[in-house]
Tab-separated table of C-alpha atoms and ligand atoms in Angstrom:
chain	number	residue	atom	x	y	z
A	1	MET	CA	0.000	0.000	0.000
A	2	THR	CA	1.401	3.404	-0.908
A	3	ILE	CA	1.044	6.326	1.438
A	4	ASP	CA	-2.133	8.413	1.309
A	5	VAL	CA	-0.594	11.835	0.708
A	6	PRO	CA	-3.820	13.899	1.017
A	7	ALA	CA	-4.552	12.223	4.368
A	8	LEU	CA	-1.031	12.986	5.600
A	9	ARG	CA	-1.095	16.549	4.246
A	10	SER	CA	-4.352	17.223	6.065
A	11	GLN	CA	-2.447	16.871	9.334
A	12	PHE	CA	-0.174	19.847	8.514
A	13	PRO	CA	-1.889	23.204	9.177
A	14	ALA	CA	0.796	25.203	7.358
A	15	LEU	CA	0.362	23.202	4.157
A	16	ASN	CA	-3.332	24.015	4.086
A	17	ARG	CA	-3.083	27.714	4.773
A	18	PRO	CA	-3.678	29.671	1.559
A	19	VAL	CA	-1.956	32.953	0.826
A	20	GLU	CA	-4.157	36.041	0.325
A	21	SER	CA	-5.130	35.164	-3.239
A	22	GLY	CA	-6.395	31.789	-2.086
A	23	VAL	CA	-3.464	29.843	-3.550
A	24	LEU	CA	-1.722	27.201	-1.445
A	25	PRO	CA	2.022	27.783	-1.186
A	26	VAL	CA	4.332	25.016	-2.392
A	27	HIS	CA	6.929	24.092	0.197
A	28	PHE	CA	10.061	22.904	-1.564
A	29	ASP	CA	12.213	24.449	1.180
A	30	ASN	CA	12.166	21.188	3.146
A	31	PRO	CA	15.940	20.608	3.448
A	32	ALA	CA	16.094	23.916	5.325
A	33	GLY	CA	13.199	22.932	7.576
A	34	THR	CA	9.980	20.964	7.217
A	35	GLN	CA	6.442	21.840	8.256
A	36	VAL	CA	4.954	20.147	11.323
A	37	PRO	CA	1.800	18.095	11.872
A	38	ARG	CA	-0.851	19.421	14.262
A	39	ARG	CA	0.190	17.041	17.026
A	40	VAL	CA	3.617	18.729	17.262
A	41	ILE	CA	1.991	22.129	17.758
A	42	ASP	CA	-0.414	20.634	20.313
A	43	ALA	CA	2.449	18.970	22.184
A	44	VAL	CA	4.137	22.330	22.778
A	45	ALA	CA	0.884	23.695	24.215
A	46	GLU	CA	0.375	20.541	26.281
A	47	TYR	CA	3.863	20.838	27.746
A	48	TYR	CA	3.235	24.424	28.860
A	49	THR	CA	-0.203	23.575	30.191
A	50	THR	CA	0.557	20.408	32.135
A	51	MET	CA	4.282	20.007	32.926
A	52	ASN	CA	6.140	23.276	32.539
A	53	ALA	CA	8.917	22.979	35.142
A	54	ASN	CA	12.649	22.582	35.492
A	55	HIS	CA	14.415	19.273	36.032
A	56	GLY	CA	14.639	17.345	39.292
A	57	GLY	CA	11.968	18.985	41.439
A	58	ALA	CA	9.963	17.216	44.182
A	59	PHE	CA	6.593	18.206	42.717
A	60	PRO	CA	4.333	16.795	39.958
A	61	THR	CA	5.002	19.207	37.068
A	62	SER	CA	8.747	18.657	37.366
A	63	GLN	CA	8.265	14.911	37.687
A	64	ARG	CA	6.007	14.851	34.623
A	65	SER	CA	8.526	16.885	32.667
A	66	ASP	CA	11.357	14.525	33.634
A	67	ALA	CA	9.302	11.457	32.759
A	68	ALA	CA	8.399	12.978	29.381
A	69	GLU	CA	12.074	13.632	28.739
A	70	THR	CA	12.967	9.978	29.232
A	71	THR	CA	10.052	8.914	27.038
A	72	THR	CA	11.269	11.174	24.218
A	73	ARG	CA	14.734	9.651	24.452
A	74	GLN	CA	13.254	6.145	24.323
A	75	ILE	CA	11.285	7.045	21.198
A	76	ALA	CA	14.362	8.647	19.607
A	77	ALA	CA	16.453	5.571	20.480
A	78	ASP	CA	13.866	3.465	18.643
A	79	PHE	CA	13.965	5.837	15.665
A	80	LEU	CA	17.747	5.467	15.341
A	81	ASN	CA	17.900	1.880	16.635
A	82	ALA	CA	20.236	2.934	19.444
A	83	ALA	CA	20.987	0.217	21.991
A	84	ARG	CA	19.696	2.315	24.919
A	85	TRP	CA	18.006	5.650	25.575
A	86	GLU	CA	21.023	6.960	27.471
A	87	GLU	CA	22.774	7.188	24.093
A	88	ILE	CA	20.413	9.989	23.019
A	89	VAL	CA	21.736	13.487	23.765
A	90	LEU	CA	19.394	16.375	22.973
A	91	GLY	CA	20.400	19.942	22.187
A	92	PRO	CA	19.430	23.124	20.372
A	93	ASN	CA	20.719	22.210	16.904
A	94	MET	CA	23.147	19.891	15.184
A	95	THR	CA	25.863	22.533	14.847
A	96	THR	CA	26.022	23.266	18.575
A	97	LEU	CA	26.031	19.561	19.448
A	98	ASN	CA	28.818	18.886	16.960
A	99	PHE	CA	30.945	21.737	18.350
A	100	SER	CA	30.524	20.236	21.859
A	101	LEU	CA	31.478	16.814	20.567
A	102	SER	CA	34.487	18.047	18.599
A	103	ARG	CA	35.841	20.005	21.579
A	104	ALA	CA	35.505	17.001	23.870
A	105	ILE	CA	37.262	14.741	21.367
A	106	ALA	CA	39.952	17.400	20.895
A	107	ARG	CA	40.975	17.018	24.526
A	108	THR	CA	41.993	13.409	23.790
A	109	LEU	CA	44.123	14.253	20.709
A	110	ARG	CA	47.771	15.198	20.280
A	111	PRO	CA	49.481	17.481	17.725
A	112	GLY	CA	50.002	15.584	14.489
A	113	ASP	CA	46.841	13.497	14.912
A	114	GLU	CA	44.670	13.591	11.826
A	115	LEU	CA	41.038	14.354	10.991
A	116	VAL	CA	39.224	13.491	7.766
A	117	VAL	CA	36.422	15.663	6.408
A	118	THR	CA	34.690	15.673	3.017
A	119	ARG	CA	33.968	18.368	0.472
A	120	MET	CA	30.412	17.054	0.276
A	121	ASP	CA	29.616	17.972	3.881
A	122	HIS	CA	27.559	20.830	5.275
A	123	ASP	CA	29.907	23.184	7.099
A	124	ALA	CA	28.448	22.066	10.438
A	125	ASN	CA	30.441	18.856	10.002
A	126	ILE	CA	33.560	20.595	8.678
A	127	SER	CA	34.176	23.771	10.684
A	128	PRO	CA	34.032	22.097	14.123
A	129	TRP	CA	36.872	19.827	12.967
A	130	LEU	CA	38.825	22.653	11.295
A	131	ARG	CA	38.605	24.646	14.524
A	132	ILE	CA	39.950	21.909	16.777
A	133	ALA	CA	42.688	21.250	14.216
A	134	GLN	CA	43.663	24.905	14.386
A	135	ASP	CA	43.516	24.919	18.197
A	136	GLY	CA	45.495	21.704	18.670
A	137	GLY	CA	47.961	21.406	15.791
A	138	LEU	CA	46.040	18.576	14.110
A	139	THR	CA	46.233	17.732	10.423
A	140	VAL	CA	43.061	17.873	8.296
A	141	ARG	CA	42.751	15.655	5.236
A	142	TRP	CA	39.973	16.158	2.706
A	143	ALA	CA	37.986	13.599	0.750
A	144	ASP	CA	36.573	14.814	-2.556
A	145	PHE	CA	33.468	14.122	-4.612
A	146	ASP	CA	33.063	13.648	-8.353
A	147	VAL	CA	31.652	16.839	-9.810
A	148	GLU	CA	30.103	15.007	-12.774
A	149	THR	CA	28.412	12.108	-10.984
A	150	GLY	CA	27.797	13.773	-7.629
A	151	LEU	CA	29.185	10.704	-5.833
A	152	LEU	CA	31.687	10.735	-2.990
A	153	ASP	CA	35.142	9.797	-4.279
A	154	MET	CA	35.796	6.718	-2.139
A	155	ALA	CA	39.368	6.436	-3.442
A	156	SER	CA	40.146	9.908	-2.127
A	157	LEU	CA	38.474	9.047	1.177
A	158	LYS	CA	40.549	5.882	1.535
A	159	ALA	CA	43.712	7.809	0.657
A	160	ALA	CA	42.903	10.409	3.331
A	161	ILE	CA	42.613	7.798	6.093
A	162	THR	CA	46.001	6.930	7.656
A	163	PRO	CA	47.135	5.201	10.867
A	164	ARG	CA	47.101	8.654	12.538
A	165	THR	CA	43.467	9.376	11.684
A	166	ARG	CA	41.421	9.921	14.834
A	167	VAL	CA	38.122	11.193	13.400
A	168	VAL	CA	36.368	10.598	10.085
A	169	ALA	CA	33.451	13.029	9.692
A	170	THR	CA	31.082	12.355	6.795
A	171	VAL	CA	27.642	13.392	5.709
A	172	HIS	CA	25.048	10.644	5.194
A	173	ALA	CA	22.983	12.548	2.601
A	174	SER	CA	24.194	15.815	1.115
A	175	ASN	CA	22.014	18.875	1.716
A	176	ALA	CA	23.047	20.124	-1.729
A	177	LEU	CA	23.698	17.250	-4.137
A	178	GLY	CA	21.292	14.895	-2.381
A	179	THR	CA	23.786	12.027	-2.653
A	180	ILE	CA	23.514	9.223	-0.087
A	181	ASN	CA	26.930	8.026	1.048
A	182	PRO	CA	27.935	4.472	2.057
A	183	VAL	CA	28.283	5.284	5.747
A	184	GLY	CA	28.520	1.633	6.844
A	185	GLU	CA	31.563	1.113	4.661
A	186	ILE	CA	33.050	4.401	5.872
A	187	ALA	CA	32.551	3.349	9.507
A	188	ARG	CA	34.527	0.167	8.826
A	189	LEU	CA	37.321	2.181	7.166
A	190	ALA	CA	37.461	4.559	10.129
A	191	HIS	CA	37.511	1.732	12.642
A	192	SER	CA	40.268	-0.096	10.745
A	193	VAL	CA	42.641	2.635	11.991
A	194	GLY	CA	40.929	3.137	15.358
A	195	ALA	CA	39.253	6.443	14.392
A	196	TYR	CA	35.820	7.669	15.448
A	197	HIS	CA	33.229	7.904	12.710
A	198	VAL	CA	30.908	10.902	13.046
A	199	VAL	CA	27.869	10.825	10.739
A	200	ASP	CA	25.858	13.903	9.851
A	201	ALA	CA	22.398	12.418	9.275
A	202	VAL	CA	20.519	15.727	9.199
A	203	GLN	CA	19.387	15.204	5.594
A	204	SER	CA	18.953	11.442	5.691
A	205	ALA	CA	16.704	11.346	8.766
A	206	PRO	CA	13.642	12.742	6.890
A	207	HIS	CA	14.008	10.253	4.029
A	208	LEU	CA	15.720	6.982	5.026
A	209	PRO	CA	15.425	4.333	7.718
A	210	LEU	CA	18.316	5.068	10.096
A	211	ASP	CA	20.104	2.389	12.070
A	212	VAL	CA	23.149	3.413	14.081
A	213	GLN	CA	23.972	-0.193	14.952
A	214	ALA	CA	23.882	-1.330	11.320
A	215	ILE	CA	25.988	1.658	10.246
A	216	GLY	CA	28.362	0.969	13.110
A	217	CYS	CA	29.192	4.656	13.587
A	218	ASP	CA	30.369	6.136	16.879
A	219	PHE	CA	28.288	9.308	16.667
A	220	LEU	CA	25.364	10.418	14.523
A	221	LEU	CA	23.580	13.745	14.508
A	222	CYS	CA	20.196	14.818	13.173
A	223	SER	CA	17.734	17.669	13.647
A	224	GLY	CA	14.054	17.352	14.527
A	225	TYR	CA	12.997	20.355	12.496
A	226	LYS	CA	14.153	18.595	9.329
A	227	PHE	CA	11.848	15.647	10.007
A	228	PHE	CA	8.515	17.299	10.790
A	229	GLY	CA	9.395	18.227	14.356
A	230	PRO	CA	10.452	21.217	16.448
A	231	HIS	CA	13.802	22.993	16.639
A	232	VAL	CA	15.747	20.463	18.685
A	233	SER	CA	18.521	18.111	17.609
A	234	ILE	CA	19.857	14.688	18.528
A	235	LEU	CA	23.405	13.528	19.096
A	236	TYR	CA	23.560	9.757	19.223
A	237	GLY	CA	26.801	8.460	20.763
A	238	ARG	CA	27.880	4.992	21.743
A	239	TYR	CA	27.396	4.745	25.478
A	240	GLU	CA	31.035	4.011	26.259
A	241	HIS	CA	32.170	7.121	24.344
A	242	LEU	CA	29.537	9.351	25.953
A	243	ALA	CA	30.641	8.064	29.366
A	244	ALA	CA	34.400	8.321	28.774
A	245	LEU	CA	34.981	11.467	26.697
A	246	PRO	CA	35.722	14.642	28.682
A	247	ALA	CA	32.501	16.582	28.047
A	248	TYR	CA	32.495	20.260	29.024
A	249	LYS	CA	29.994	20.632	31.857
A	250	VAL	CA	29.379	22.593	35.026
A	251	ARG	CA	30.280	20.790	38.271
A	252	PRO	CA	26.846	20.291	39.846
A	253	ALA	CA	25.327	18.819	36.669
A	254	ASP	CA	24.767	15.070	36.459
A	255	ASP	CA	27.945	13.365	35.197
A	256	THR	CA	26.264	10.370	33.558
A	257	PRO	CA	25.274	10.052	29.868
A	258	PRO	CA	23.356	11.665	28.323
A	259	HIS	CA	23.090	14.483	30.880
A	260	ARG	CA	26.826	15.238	31.051
A	261	TRP	CA	26.534	16.472	27.420
A	262	GLU	CA	23.537	18.736	28.012
A	263	THR	CA	24.440	22.085	29.549
A	264	GLY	CA	21.981	24.463	31.159
A	265	THR	CA	18.191	24.454	31.010
A	266	PRO	CA	17.032	23.116	27.668
A	267	CYS	CA	13.991	23.949	25.582
A	268	TYR	CA	11.877	21.215	27.212
A	269	GLU	CA	8.747	21.992	25.220
A	270	THR	CA	10.585	21.130	22.006
A	271	TRP	CA	11.936	17.933	23.535
A	272	TYR	CA	8.380	16.902	24.302
A	273	ALA	CA	7.191	17.878	20.827
A	274	LEU	CA	10.010	15.864	19.251
A	275	GLY	CA	8.304	12.781	20.648
A	276	ALA	CA	5.083	13.860	18.901
A	277	ALA	CA	6.886	14.254	15.560
A	278	LEU	CA	8.340	10.779	15.927
A	279	ASP	CA	4.893	9.421	16.842
A	280	TYR	CA	3.652	10.832	13.540
A	281	LEU	CA	6.321	8.817	11.693
A	282	ALA	CA	5.736	5.628	13.697
A	283	GLU	CA	2.034	5.863	12.906
A	284	ILE	CA	2.843	6.019	9.180
A	285	GLY	CA	4.783	2.772	9.593
A	286	GLY	CA	1.812	1.171	11.321
A	287	ARG	CA	-0.593	2.314	8.614
A	288	TYR	CA	1.367	2.034	5.365
A	289	GLY	CA	4.451	0.004	6.222
A	290	GLN	CA	3.347	-3.638	6.006
A	291	ALA	CA	4.771	-4.155	2.511
A	292	TYR	CA	8.244	-3.299	3.792
A	293	GLU	CA	8.342	-5.416	6.944
A	294	SER	CA	10.318	-8.250	5.364
A	295	GLN	CA	13.178	-5.804	4.719
A	296	PHE	CA	13.707	-5.438	8.455
A	297	PRO	CA	14.063	-8.872	10.021
A	298	GLY	CA	14.474	-8.841	13.781
A	299	PHE	CA	12.631	-5.541	14.233
A	300	THR	CA	9.352	-5.404	16.131
A	301	GLY	CA	6.994	-2.822	17.607
A	302	ARG	CA	7.884	0.843	17.305
A	303	ARG	CA	11.373	0.103	15.997
A	304	LEU	CA	9.832	-1.757	13.083
A	305	GLN	CA	7.257	0.994	12.530
A	306	PHE	CA	10.007	3.579	12.134
A	307	LYS	CA	11.846	1.425	9.629
A	308	THR	CA	8.783	0.650	7.512
A	309	ALA	CA	7.546	4.253	7.744
A	310	MET	CA	10.761	5.582	6.297
A	311	ALA	CA	10.809	2.866	3.628
A	312	ALA	CA	7.247	3.787	2.617
A	313	LEU	CA	8.003	7.515	2.552
A	314	GLY	CA	11.236	6.855	0.648
A	315	ALA	CA	9.439	4.803	-2.009
A	316	TYR	CA	6.954	7.613	-2.641
A	317	GLU	CA	9.697	10.246	-2.663
A	318	GLN	CA	11.755	8.237	-5.163
A	319	GLU	CA	8.896	8.350	-7.654
A	320	LEU	CA	8.330	12.036	-7.061
A	321	VAL	CA	11.976	13.019	-7.428
A	322	ALA	CA	12.268	10.955	-10.618
A	323	TYR	CA	9.262	12.884	-11.962
A	324	LEU	CA	10.891	16.176	-10.938
A	325	ILE	CA	14.294	15.398	-12.455
A	326	GLU	CA	12.855	14.103	-15.707
A	327	GLY	CA	10.757	17.281	-15.918
A	328	LEU	CA	13.755	19.509	-15.168
A	329	LYS	CA	15.722	17.777	-17.923
A	330	GLN	CA	13.132	19.024	-20.447
A	331	ILE	CA	13.749	22.677	-19.597
A	332	ALA	CA	16.173	24.312	-22.022
A	333	GLY	CA	19.157	25.977	-20.370
A	334	LEU	CA	18.642	24.288	-17.009
A	335	ARG	CA	21.597	22.472	-15.452
A	336	ILE	CA	21.249	19.965	-12.624
A	337	TYR	CA	24.229	19.283	-10.344
A	338	GLY	CA	24.371	15.790	-8.852
A	339	ILE	CA	22.857	12.418	-9.701
A	340	THR	CA	20.686	12.534	-12.841
A	341	ASP	CA	21.064	8.935	-14.009
A	342	PRO	CA	17.794	7.117	-13.203
A	343	ALA	CA	19.789	3.966	-12.407
A	344	LEU	CA	21.327	5.854	-9.465
A	345	TYR	CA	18.172	7.471	-8.060
A	346	THR	CA	18.265	5.050	-5.125
A	347	GLN	CA	21.526	6.723	-4.133
A	348	ARG	CA	19.926	10.129	-3.659
A	349	VAL	CA	17.405	11.810	-1.412
A	350	PRO	CA	14.791	14.056	-3.104
A	351	THR	CA	16.908	17.212	-2.922
A	352	VAL	CA	17.884	18.640	-6.294
A	353	ILE	CA	20.079	21.638	-7.065
A	354	CYS	CA	20.106	23.354	-10.438
A	355	ASN	CA	20.543	26.659	-12.227
A	356	LEU	CA	18.981	28.352	-15.203
A	357	GLU	CA	21.643	29.510	-17.624
A	358	GLY	CA	22.260	33.232	-17.420
A	359	ARG	CA	19.912	33.674	-14.463
A	360	ASP	CA	20.951	34.591	-10.938
A	361	PRO	CA	19.648	31.903	-8.507
A	362	ARG	CA	18.315	34.540	-6.118
A	363	GLY	CA	16.350	36.201	-8.902
A	364	VAL	CA	14.841	32.865	-9.903
A	365	ALA	CA	13.977	32.048	-6.279
A	366	GLU	CA	12.267	35.446	-5.998
A	367	ALA	CA	10.335	34.885	-9.201
A	368	LEU	CA	9.191	31.503	-7.891
A	369	ALA	CA	8.296	33.042	-4.523
A	370	ALA	CA	6.071	35.496	-6.395
A	371	ARG	CA	4.234	32.404	-7.691
A	372	HIS	CA	4.074	31.047	-4.110
A	373	ILE	CA	6.684	28.361	-4.714
A	374	TYR	CA	9.305	28.336	-1.985
A	375	VAL	CA	12.778	27.108	-2.916
A	376	TRP	CA	16.187	27.901	-1.478
A	377	ASP	CA	19.112	29.575	-3.196
A	378	GLY	CA	22.733	30.244	-2.275
A	379	ASN	CA	25.082	27.742	-0.652
A	380	TYR	CA	22.878	26.527	2.260
A	381	TYR	CA	26.178	26.272	4.223
A	382	ALA	CA	27.365	23.524	1.861
A	383	LEU	CA	30.258	25.881	1.283
A	384	ALA	CA	32.766	23.223	0.193
A	385	VAL	CA	30.272	21.801	-2.325
A	386	MET	CA	29.667	25.191	-3.886
A	387	GLU	CA	33.386	25.969	-3.983
A	388	ARG	CA	34.063	22.630	-5.671
A	389	LEU	CA	31.286	23.259	-8.224
A	390	GLY	CA	32.658	26.740	-8.908
A	391	LEU	CA	29.369	28.304	-7.816
A	392	GLU	CA	30.502	30.018	-4.630
A	393	GLY	CA	30.561	33.768	-5.174
A	394	HIS	CA	28.155	33.379	-8.105
A	395	GLY	CA	24.940	32.981	-6.160
A	396	GLY	CA	25.255	29.220	-5.601
A	397	ALA	CA	22.331	27.226	-6.959
A	398	LEU	CA	18.598	26.811	-6.592
A	399	ARG	CA	17.597	23.984	-4.271
A	400	ILE	CA	14.331	22.122	-4.676
A	401	GLY	CA	13.846	19.859	-1.668
A	402	LEU	CA	10.894	17.470	-1.670
A	403	ALA	CA	9.231	15.835	1.309
A	404	HIS	CA	6.623	13.088	1.458
A	405	TYR	CA	3.816	15.650	1.684
A	406	ASN	CA	4.645	17.129	-1.718
A	407	THR	CA	2.674	16.117	-4.812
A	408	ARG	CA	3.004	15.804	-8.571
A	409	GLU	CA	0.698	18.798	-8.954
A	410	GLU	CA	3.144	20.883	-6.946
A	411	VAL	CA	6.055	19.632	-9.052
A	412	ASP	CA	4.071	20.586	-12.177
A	413	ARG	CA	3.551	24.097	-10.812
A	414	LEU	CA	7.311	24.425	-10.365
A	415	LEU	CA	8.165	22.965	-13.781
A	416	ASN	CA	5.711	25.285	-15.529
A	417	ALA	CA	7.069	28.283	-13.666
A	418	LEU	CA	10.681	27.383	-14.469
A	419	ALA	CA	9.811	26.809	-18.126
A	420	ASP	CA	8.204	30.290	-18.210
A	421	LEU	CA	11.287	31.835	-16.671
B	501	PLP	C1	23.456	18.179	6.145
B	501	PLP	C2	23.298	19.194	7.248
B	501	PLP	N1	24.098	19.124	8.302
B	501	PLP	C3	24.006	19.979	9.320
B	501	PLP	C4	23.092	20.999	9.305
B	501	PLP	C5	23.046	21.932	10.458
B	501	PLP	O1	21.959	21.625	11.247
B	501	PLP	P1	21.457	22.588	12.405
B	501	PLP	O2	20.809	23.755	11.721
B	501	PLP	O3	20.525	21.762	13.199
B	501	PLP	O4	22.644	23.031	13.172
B	501	PLP	C6	22.234	21.139	8.220
B	501	PLP	C7	21.264	22.238	8.170
B	501	PLP	O5	20.744	22.575	7.147
B	501	PLP	C8	22.340	20.203	7.162
B	501	PLP	O6	21.535	20.272	6.092
């Protein structure tokens, strides 16, 4: 059974809110942030109404808030297939969590130790490593990608990994090219020299079943607001690393994982609402996921629901992105960067970047916005990608990012508008 897109869309108030002229806006800005289902909005209100309190108090609101926090971590552990909920660290966004992680790892490194980053990564998984390299006399080695195919150059990644490598930081799915990288293989390469593997899963989490144990990574980061939730992010870390690494914390704070990684009073209402966003996904697995169950032997209950939900959403998105790319190919003077070979569509998420010859990406984005079609332009912090493509300093590229709630009709609106332009 395929997903019932109108039924899912009806749960998202923002998708059903017409602009003044009565037209519904088309949200293709999903890689920058997705819309949220009603239950996420309600969860924020419910938190403030029934459990708004700080951590560790002797009274019911604080106890309810603490219990909700543990529940959210249990749900998130199921989403990522983490071994235990204590491996789920929550924080304001992926970038902040990754800076905390990189600084803690830095304290265990010595000058001359090496870090590997890729040119396909968002800067949130490059700059934290460049900064600790600068601070501690570490060497940074870069892995490249193939500009023509949009695939990570595995030979250059292998060449960058040496016996002195301590961290390999790679993106799971690119927020620009959309390419999905073989993170399981990369984890094995990293571990063959005793390095940590840090996976940026911010752009894979909305589209793929994630499984930290199958990948075998040491750390994985993703952001709730990219997968239909609030502005809160997750750092998964293997328990032994979260317990052993010297996290920066204040003295009175709990020194056990995950709390030793979470400084100050967090945005509890978003933590609670993250659970609601994940419930939305689990429910999709329960309703539309049966056809995919055999792909996930050994999984049961909510863990299985998450896997089949993402498989069902991914199958729909694959069809939609194929429709988009084939339509874009028909537009004269339009260039797509990244995977365009239908045989390789399974190696991409539904994020497509392109440019119209002779047109400034910002101008095109504005012209689309005037038609109530929202796309991104610029570099979206994929600075190294844009530099490698020669687009940095030239306005970058347009980014059309699909989510499961988008439709063929919306893609047609975009294609017609681009053809006009
Ligand atoms: C691939 C990727 N990594 C990291 C980030 C940074 O995430 P956050 O905004 O949660 O810090 C983004 C944000 O767009 C992203 O797309």
